[in-house]
Amino acid sequence: KTRDILLVSLLKDKKDTIWFLVNHFPSRKGGTEISEPKRIYVAQQARKMVDSLLKQNYQSKIILMGDFNDEPQDRCIRETLKCQYKKNEVSWNELYNPMMDLKEQGKGTIMYRKNYEQPTKEEGFVETYRRVAAKSCSVRDSTSRKAG
């Protein structure tokens, strides 16, 4: 059992629809081995929604946002959601994830004890790992790309 994914559409200039998928993926409680399959399952559901929107219009503008409880390089984000980290390498059916650029600049995407840092196992990593709400955002804007 997990949280629902909220799908919202915004009509821009009475002609252009932007889709938002608001997520709160399952926590890392219990460690990666136990928790990762739960996040992958929710990511698969989100990906199905993205694929459905792309099937209706391959140029759909889609934004995934929320608390993914994963890092940009993690399998759930990279493989299951089909995220790319270089905007110019995103194909028509993939998502662009700008969070890796921030991570590489040393800017945090996770908060632990009010600091953007990675806790150690000795500090209770598994039990107290907390994420910042709305810390990740995957943007798909394919206006210049063609299906195929």
Tab-separated table of N, CA, C and O in Angstrom, residues 5-101:
chain	number	residue	atom	x	y	z
A	5	ILE	N	-0.708	8.975	-6.687
A	5	ILE	CA	-0.018	9.996	-7.463
A	5	ILE	C	-1.088	10.971	-7.933
A	5	ILE	O	-2.084	10.576	-8.539
A	6	LEU	N	-0.888	12.236	-7.638
A	6	LEU	CA	-1.838	13.263	-8.033
A	6	LEU	C	-1.484	13.758	-9.432
A	6	LEU	O	-0.360	14.209	-9.670
A	7	LEU	N	-2.426	13.674	-10.351
A	7	LEU	CA	-2.232	14.150	-11.719
A	7	LEU	C	-3.040	15.428	-11.896
A	7	LEU	O	-4.256	15.436	-11.691
A	8	VAL	N	-2.354	16.496	-12.252
A	8	VAL	CA	-2.990	17.800	-12.414
A	8	VAL	C	-2.598	18.358	-13.775
A	8	VAL	O	-1.454	18.226	-14.203
A	9	SER	N	-3.549	18.984	-14.457
A	9	SER	CA	-3.219	19.634	-15.722
A	9	SER	C	-3.426	21.136	-15.583
A	9	SER	O	-4.305	21.605	-14.862
A	10	LEU	N	-2.592	21.881	-16.279
A	10	LEU	CA	-2.658	23.333	-16.296
A	10	LEU	C	-2.724	23.767	-17.749
A	10	LEU	O	-1.881	23.370	-18.554
A	11	LEU	N	-3.722	24.537	-18.077
A	11	LEU	CA	-3.860	25.032	-19.439
A	11	LEU	C	-3.179	26.390	-19.524
A	11	LEU	O	-3.578	27.346	-18.853
A	12	LYS	N	-2.146	26.476	-20.331
A	12	LYS	CA	-1.373	27.699	-20.481
A	12	LYS	C	-1.796	28.399	-21.774
A	12	LYS	O	-1.799	27.782	-22.839
A	13	ASP	N	-2.149	29.651	-21.670
A	13	ASP	CA	-2.547	30.464	-22.826
A	13	ASP	C	-3.688	29.829	-23.613
A	13	ASP	O	-3.747	29.958	-24.837
A	14	LYS	N	-4.540	29.094	-22.930
A	14	LYS	CA	-5.727	28.460	-23.513
A	14	LYS	C	-5.421	27.490	-24.646
A	14	LYS	O	-6.280	27.148	-25.436
A	15	LYS	N	-4.162	27.029	-24.734
A	15	LYS	CA	-3.839	26.106	-25.831
A	15	LYS	C	-2.802	25.060	-25.477
A	15	LYS	O	-2.714	24.032	-26.113
A	16	ASP	N	-2.007	25.305	-24.467
A	16	ASP	CA	-0.887	24.427	-24.160
A	16	ASP	C	-1.084	23.806	-22.784
A	16	ASP	O	-1.120	24.514	-21.780
A	17	THR	N	-1.194	22.495	-22.717
A	17	THR	CA	-1.410	21.805	-21.446
A	17	THR	C	-0.081	21.356	-20.858
A	17	THR	O	0.748	20.773	-21.542
A	18	ILE	N	0.087	21.647	-19.571
A	18	ILE	CA	1.241	21.163	-18.819
A	18	ILE	C	0.698	20.194	-17.777
A	18	ILE	O	-0.237	20.513	-17.046
A	19	TRP	N	1.272	18.998	-17.739
A	19	TRP	CA	0.837	17.963	-16.813
A	19	TRP	C	1.794	17.889	-15.633
A	19	TRP	O	3.002	17.903	-15.814
A	20	PHE	N	1.245	17.799	-14.434
A	20	PHE	CA	2.028	17.653	-13.210
A	20	PHE	C	1.658	16.343	-12.537
A	20	PHE	O	0.476	16.077	-12.316
A	21	LEU	N	2.649	15.537	-12.227
A	21	LEU	CA	2.456	14.339	-11.429
A	21	LEU	C	3.122	14.605	-10.084
A	21	LEU	O	4.344	14.762	-10.015
A	22	VAL	N	2.316	14.709	-9.046
A	22	VAL	CA	2.824	15.008	-7.710
A	22	VAL	C	2.956	13.693	-6.949
A	22	VAL	O	1.983	12.962	-6.797
A	23	ASN	N	4.162	13.410	-6.498
A	23	ASN	CA	4.506	12.115	-5.916
A	23	ASN	C	5.029	12.237	-4.493
A	23	ASN	O	5.648	13.232	-4.140
A	24	HIS	N	4.812	11.191	-3.731
A	24	HIS	CA	5.521	10.997	-2.466
A	24	HIS	C	5.816	9.499	-2.384
A	24	HIS	O	4.988	8.718	-1.946
A	25	PHE	N	7.004	9.137	-2.852
A	25	PHE	CA	7.399	7.740	-2.916
A	25	PHE	C	7.647	7.188	-1.511
A	25	PHE	O	7.953	7.932	-0.585
A	26	PRO	N	7.548	5.855	-1.348
A	26	PRO	CA	7.805	5.232	-0.050
A	26	PRO	C	9.198	5.572	0.493
A	26	PRO	O	10.146	5.777	-0.269
A	27	SER	N	9.301	5.596	1.810
A	27	SER	CA	10.554	5.968	2.472
A	27	SER	C	11.606	4.871	2.318
A	27	SER	O	11.331	3.779	1.832
A	28	ARG	N	12.797	5.189	2.803
A	28	ARG	CA	13.915	4.240	2.809
A	28	ARG	C	13.954	3.425	4.093
A	28	ARG	O	14.926	2.706	4.335
A	29	LYS	N	12.931	3.528	4.901
A	29	LYS	CA	12.903	2.833	6.190
A	29	LYS	C	13.130	1.330	5.978
A	29	LYS	O	12.524	0.721	5.119
A	30	GLY	N	14.020	0.779	6.755
A	30	GLY	CA	14.327	-0.643	6.655
A	30	GLY	C	15.500	-0.935	5.742
A	30	GLY	O	15.905	-2.076	5.597
A	31	GLY	N	16.034	0.088	5.077
A	31	GLY	CA	17.180	-0.104	4.193
A	31	GLY	C	16.774	-0.299	2.743
A	31	GLY	O	15.608	-0.537	2.415
A	32	THR	N	17.749	-0.196	1.872
A	32	THR	CA	17.512	-0.255	0.428
A	32	THR	C	16.894	-1.568	-0.015
A	32	THR	O	15.966	-1.587	-0.826
A	33	GLU	N	17.388	-2.673	0.503
A	33	GLU	CA	16.912	-3.989	0.070
A	33	GLU	C	15.404	-4.148	0.273
A	33	GLU	O	14.700	-4.707	-0.561
A	34	ILE	N	14.907	-3.634	1.370
A	34	ILE	CA	13.480	-3.734	1.676
A	34	ILE	C	12.673	-2.624	1.001
A	34	ILE	O	11.587	-2.853	0.486
A	35	SER	N	13.219	-1.406	0.980
A	35	SER	CA	12.430	-0.251	0.548
A	35	SER	C	12.482	0.043	-0.954
A	35	SER	O	11.529	0.581	-1.507
A	36	GLU	N	13.580	-0.284	-1.616
A	36	GLU	CA	13.707	0.052	-3.033
A	36	GLU	C	12.605	-0.555	-3.905
A	36	GLU	O	12.048	0.143	-4.770
A	37	PRO	N	12.225	-1.822	-3.723
A	37	PRO	CA	11.143	-2.374	-4.554
A	37	PRO	C	9.836	-1.589	-4.436
A	37	PRO	O	9.084	-1.473	-5.413
A	38	LYS	N	9.580	-1.023	-3.281
A	38	LYS	CA	8.368	-0.221	-3.095
A	38	LYS	C	8.434	1.059	-3.916
A	38	LYS	O	7.454	1.469	-4.545
A	39	ARG	N	9.597	1.704	-3.924
A	39	ARG	CA	9.760	2.929	-4.718
A	39	ARG	C	9.734	2.617	-6.210
A	39	ARG	O	9.174	3.371	-7.000
A	40	ILE	N	10.322	1.498	-6.582
A	40	ILE	CA	10.302	1.109	-7.998
A	40	ILE	C	8.866	0.852	-8.446
A	40	ILE	O	8.471	1.265	-9.540
A	41	TYR	N	8.061	0.221	-7.610
A	41	TYR	CA	6.654	-0.026	-7.960
A	41	TYR	C	5.924	1.301	-8.212
A	41	TYR	O	5.216	1.441	-9.212
A	42	VAL	N	6.095	2.267	-7.327
A	42	VAL	CA	5.417	3.558	-7.504
A	42	VAL	C	5.962	4.269	-8.739
A	42	VAL	O	5.202	4.869	-9.505
A	43	ALA	N	7.266	4.176	-8.966
A	43	ALA	CA	7.858	4.778	-10.163
A	43	ALA	C	7.290	4.138	-11.430
A	43	ALA	O	7.059	4.826	-12.432
A	44	GLN	N	7.047	2.836	-11.397
A	44	GLN	CA	6.433	2.163	-12.556
A	44	GLN	C	5.038	2.715	-12.815
A	44	GLN	O	4.651	2.904	-13.977
A	45	GLN	N	4.282	2.973	-11.766
A	45	GLN	CA	2.938	3.535	-11.927
A	45	GLN	C	3.024	4.945	-12.508
A	45	GLN	O	2.257	5.306	-13.410
A	46	ALA	N	3.956	5.738	-12.015
A	46	ALA	CA	4.154	7.095	-12.548
A	46	ALA	C	4.576	7.029	-14.013
A	46	ALA	O	4.094	7.797	-14.848
A	47	ARG	N	5.454	6.084	-14.320
A	47	ARG	CA	5.927	5.944	-15.702
A	47	ARG	C	4.786	5.551	-16.632
A	47	ARG	O	4.711	6.022	-17.770
A	48	LYS	N	3.878	4.699	-16.165
A	48	LYS	CA	2.704	4.333	-16.964
A	48	LYS	C	1.859	5.567	-17.268
A	48	LYS	O	1.334	5.708	-18.378
A	49	MET	N	1.731	6.445	-16.286
A	49	MET	CA	0.972	7.677	-16.502
A	49	MET	C	1.665	8.554	-17.537
A	49	MET	O	1.018	9.121	-18.423
A	50	VAL	N	2.983	8.680	-17.436
A	50	VAL	CA	3.751	9.462	-18.407
A	50	VAL	C	3.575	8.871	-19.801
A	50	VAL	O	3.296	9.588	-20.766
A	51	ASP	N	3.722	7.553	-19.925
A	51	ASP	CA	3.583	6.898	-21.227
A	51	ASP	C	2.185	7.097	-21.811
A	51	ASP	O	2.030	7.297	-23.018
A	52	SER	N	1.174	7.069	-20.966
A	52	SER	CA	-0.195	7.291	-21.422
A	52	SER	C	-0.369	8.707	-21.961
A	52	SER	O	-1.001	8.916	-23.004
A	53	LEU	N	0.205	9.678	-21.270
A	53	LEU	CA	0.125	11.072	-21.739
A	53	LEU	C	0.886	11.245	-23.047
A	53	LEU	O	0.422	11.942	-23.960
A	54	LEU	N	2.031	10.584	-23.166
A	54	LEU	CA	2.820	10.683	-24.402
A	54	LEU	C	2.117	9.988	-25.560
A	54	LEU	O	2.271	10.405	-26.715
A	55	LYS	N	1.378	8.950	-25.262
A	55	LYS	CA	0.635	8.251	-26.317
A	55	LYS	C	-0.447	9.164	-26.899
A	55	LYS	O	-0.711	9.151	-28.092
A	56	GLN	N	-1.060	9.968	-26.032
A	56	GLN	CA	-2.069	10.926	-26.484
A	56	GLN	C	-1.440	12.062	-27.286
A	56	GLN	O	-2.020	12.539	-28.252
A	57	ASN	N	-0.244	12.497	-26.855
A	57	ASN	CA	0.454	13.591	-27.526
A	57	ASN	C	1.939	13.478	-27.190
A	57	ASN	O	2.341	13.760	-26.065
A	58	TYR	N	2.747	13.090	-28.163
A	58	TYR	CA	4.158	12.861	-27.894
A	58	TYR	C	4.901	14.143	-27.532
A	58	TYR	O	6.032	14.103	-27.061
A	59	GLN	N	4.275	15.303	-27.728
A	59	GLN	CA	4.904	16.568	-27.352
A	59	GLN	C	4.397	17.082	-25.998
A	59	GLN	O	4.642	18.239	-25.649
A	60	SER	N	3.741	16.237	-25.241
A	60	SER	CA	3.218	16.646	-23.934
A	60	SER	C	4.325	17.217	-23.059
A	60	SER	O	5.444	16.715	-23.051
A	61	LYS	N	3.977	18.248	-22.327
A	61	LYS	CA	4.881	18.809	-21.327
A	61	LYS	C	4.481	18.187	-19.993
A	61	LYS	O	3.365	18.351	-19.534
A	62	ILE	N	5.427	17.466	-19.381
A	62	ILE	CA	5.135	16.694	-18.182
A	62	ILE	C	6.172	17.017	-17.114
A	62	ILE	O	7.366	16.982	-17.381
A	63	ILE	N	5.695	17.307	-15.915
A	63	ILE	CA	6.582	17.582	-14.791
A	63	ILE	C	6.248	16.601	-13.671
A	63	ILE	O	5.109	16.550	-13.211
A	64	LEU	N	7.250	15.823	-13.260
A	64	LEU	CA	7.121	14.969	-12.088
A	64	LEU	C	7.770	15.715	-10.936
A	64	LEU	O	8.886	16.205	-11.073
A	65	MET	N	7.056	15.804	-9.832
A	65	MET	CA	7.610	16.527	-8.693
A	65	MET	C	7.181	15.876	-7.404
A	65	MET	O	6.228	15.104	-7.386
A	66	GLY	N	7.912	16.163	-6.360
A	66	GLY	CA	7.561	15.637	-5.057
A	66	GLY	C	8.754	15.054	-4.340
A	66	GLY	O	9.893	15.351	-4.661
A	67	ASP	N	8.472	14.203	-3.402
A	67	ASP	CA	9.505	13.560	-2.604
A	67	ASP	C	9.662	12.132	-3.109
A	67	ASP	O	8.818	11.285	-2.879
A	68	PHE	N	10.764	11.882	-3.818
A	68	PHE	CA	11.002	10.576	-4.411
A	68	PHE	C	11.758	9.641	-3.469
A	68	PHE	O	11.900	8.458	-3.753
A	69	ASN	N	12.291	10.172	-2.389
A	69	ASN	CA	13.065	9.375	-1.434
A	69	ASN	C	14.188	8.604	-2.108
A	69	ASN	O	14.533	7.499	-1.690
A	70	ASP	N	14.741	9.167	-3.148
A	70	ASP	CA	15.877	8.598	-3.864
A	70	ASP	C	16.745	9.738	-4.364
A	70	ASP	O	16.299	10.879	-4.456
A	71	GLU	N	17.955	9.398	-4.693
A	71	GLU	CA	18.888	10.359	-5.268
A	71	GLU	C	18.791	10.312	-6.793
A	71	GLU	O	18.308	9.327	-7.361
A	72	PRO	N	19.266	11.359	-7.477
A	72	PRO	CA	19.145	11.406	-8.944
A	72	PRO	C	19.747	10.211	-9.667
A	72	PRO	O	19.245	9.794	-10.709
A	73	GLN	N	20.810	9.623	-9.120
A	73	GLN	CA	21.482	8.508	-9.786
A	73	GLN	C	20.880	7.153	-9.444
A	73	GLN	O	21.262	6.142	-10.019
A	74	ASP	N	19.941	7.102	-8.526
A	74	ASP	CA	19.374	5.824	-8.105
A	74	ASP	C	18.539	5.174	-9.211
A	74	ASP	O	17.959	5.858	-10.054
A	75	ARG	N	18.490	3.846	-9.178
A	75	ARG	CA	17.825	3.057	-10.222
A	75	ARG	C	16.375	3.465	-10.442
A	75	ARG	O	15.905	3.546	-11.576
A	76	CYS	N	15.666	3.722	-9.376
A	76	CYS	CA	14.251	4.110	-9.463
A	76	CYS	C	14.070	5.340	-10.359
A	76	CYS	O	13.176	5.382	-11.199
A	77	ILE	N	14.932	6.318	-10.198
A	77	ILE	CA	14.845	7.567	-10.957
A	77	ILE	C	15.423	7.384	-12.359
A	77	ILE	O	14.798	7.705	-13.364
A	78	ARG	N	16.627	6.865	-12.402
A	78	ARG	CA	17.365	6.761	-13.663
A	78	ARG	C	16.745	5.755	-14.632
A	78	ARG	O	16.510	6.072	-15.794
A	79	GLU	N	16.450	4.550	-14.154
A	79	GLU	CA	15.986	3.492	-15.050
A	79	GLU	C	14.461	3.393	-15.124
A	79	GLU	O	13.906	3.357	-16.218
A	80	THR	N	13.806	3.331	-13.977
A	80	THR	CA	12.358	3.105	-13.988
A	80	THR	C	11.605	4.309	-14.549
A	80	THR	O	10.715	4.159	-15.384
A	81	LEU	N	11.973	5.515	-14.116
A	81	LEU	CA	11.316	6.719	-14.641
A	81	LEU	C	11.901	7.168	-15.987
A	81	LEU	O	11.347	8.032	-16.643
A	82	LYS	N	13.026	6.577	-16.381
A	82	LYS	CA	13.719	6.908	-17.641
A	82	LYS	C	14.145	8.374	-17.659
A	82	LYS	O	13.782	9.145	-18.544
A	83	CYS	N	14.953	8.748	-16.664
A	83	CYS	CA	15.447	10.116	-16.563
A	83	CYS	C	16.856	10.239	-17.134
A	83	CYS	O	17.696	9.380	-16.903
A	84	GLN	N	17.073	11.318	-17.831
A	84	GLN	CA	18.395	11.669	-18.341
A	84	GLN	C	18.864	12.915	-17.604
A	84	GLN	O	18.060	13.723	-17.144
A	85	TYR	N	20.173	13.111	-17.532
A	85	TYR	CA	20.717	14.231	-16.789
A	85	TYR	C	21.315	15.302	-17.678
A	85	TYR	O	21.701	16.344	-17.197
A	86	LYS	N	21.386	15.026	-18.949
A	86	LYS	CA	21.870	16.027	-19.905
A	86	LYS	C	20.698	16.366	-20.810
A	86	LYS	O	20.210	15.520	-21.556
A	87	LYS	N	20.258	17.596	-20.718
A	87	LYS	CA	19.041	18.012	-21.411
A	87	LYS	C	19.108	17.729	-22.916
A	87	LYS	O	18.122	17.333	-23.516
A	88	ASN	N	20.275	17.892	-23.504
A	88	ASN	CA	20.393	17.685	-24.956
A	88	ASN	C	20.394	16.208	-25.348
A	88	ASN	O	20.384	15.883	-26.534
A	89	GLU	N	20.401	15.289	-24.365
A	89	GLU	CA	20.381	13.856	-24.660
A	89	GLU	C	19.026	13.210	-24.402
A	89	GLU	O	18.877	12.003	-24.511
A	90	VAL	N	18.023	14.005	-24.053
A	90	VAL	CA	16.701	13.470	-23.733
A	90	VAL	C	15.940	13.183	-25.020
A	90	VAL	O	15.741	14.061	-25.846
A	91	SER	N	15.532	11.926	-25.184
A	91	SER	CA	14.745	11.572	-26.365
A	91	SER	C	13.269	11.858	-26.083
A	91	SER	O	12.881	12.193	-24.969
A	92	TRP	N	12.442	11.679	-27.077
A	92	TRP	CA	11.037	12.084	-26.983
A	92	TRP	C	10.265	11.374	-25.876
A	92	TRP	O	9.291	11.891	-25.368
A	93	ASN	N	10.706	10.193	-25.463
A	93	ASN	CA	9.956	9.447	-24.440
A	93	ASN	C	10.680	9.379	-23.097
A	93	ASN	O	10.339	8.582	-22.249
A	94	GLU	N	11.674	10.225	-22.899
A	94	GLU	CA	12.412	10.252	-21.647
A	94	GLU	C	12.131	11.539	-20.888
A	94	GLU	O	11.545	12.480	-21.428
A	95	LEU	N	12.569	11.557	-19.639
A	95	LEU	CA	12.420	12.732	-18.789
A	95	LEU	C	13.787	13.354	-18.544
A	95	LEU	O	14.797	12.661	-18.526
A	96	TYR	N	13.803	14.639	-18.342
A	96	TYR	CA	15.024	15.347	-17.976
A	96	TYR	C	14.989	15.588	-16.465
A	96	TYR	O	14.003	16.063	-15.933
A	97	ASN	N	16.069	15.238	-15.791
A	97	ASN	CA	16.157	15.427	-14.345
A	97	ASN	C	17.272	16.422	-14.030
A	97	ASN	O	18.448	16.072	-14.094
A	98	PRO	N	16.927	17.657	-13.692
A	98	PRO	CA	17.942	18.685	-13.427
A	98	PRO	C	18.632	18.536	-12.071
A	98	PRO	O	19.582	19.255	-11.784
A	99	MET	N	18.190	17.602	-11.249
A	99	MET	CA	18.743	17.482	-9.902
A	99	MET	C	20.192	16.998	-9.882
A	99	MET	O	20.930	17.306	-8.952
A	100	MET	N	20.624	16.250	-10.890
A	100	MET	CA	22.006	15.777	-10.910
A	100	MET	C	22.974	16.957	-11.027
A	100	MET	O	24.025	16.968	-10.377
A	101	ASP	N	22.617	17.960	-11.819
A	101	ASP	CA	23.477	19.146	-11.927
A	101	ASP	C	23.670	19.794	-10.562
A	101	ASP	O	24.783	20.189	-10.208
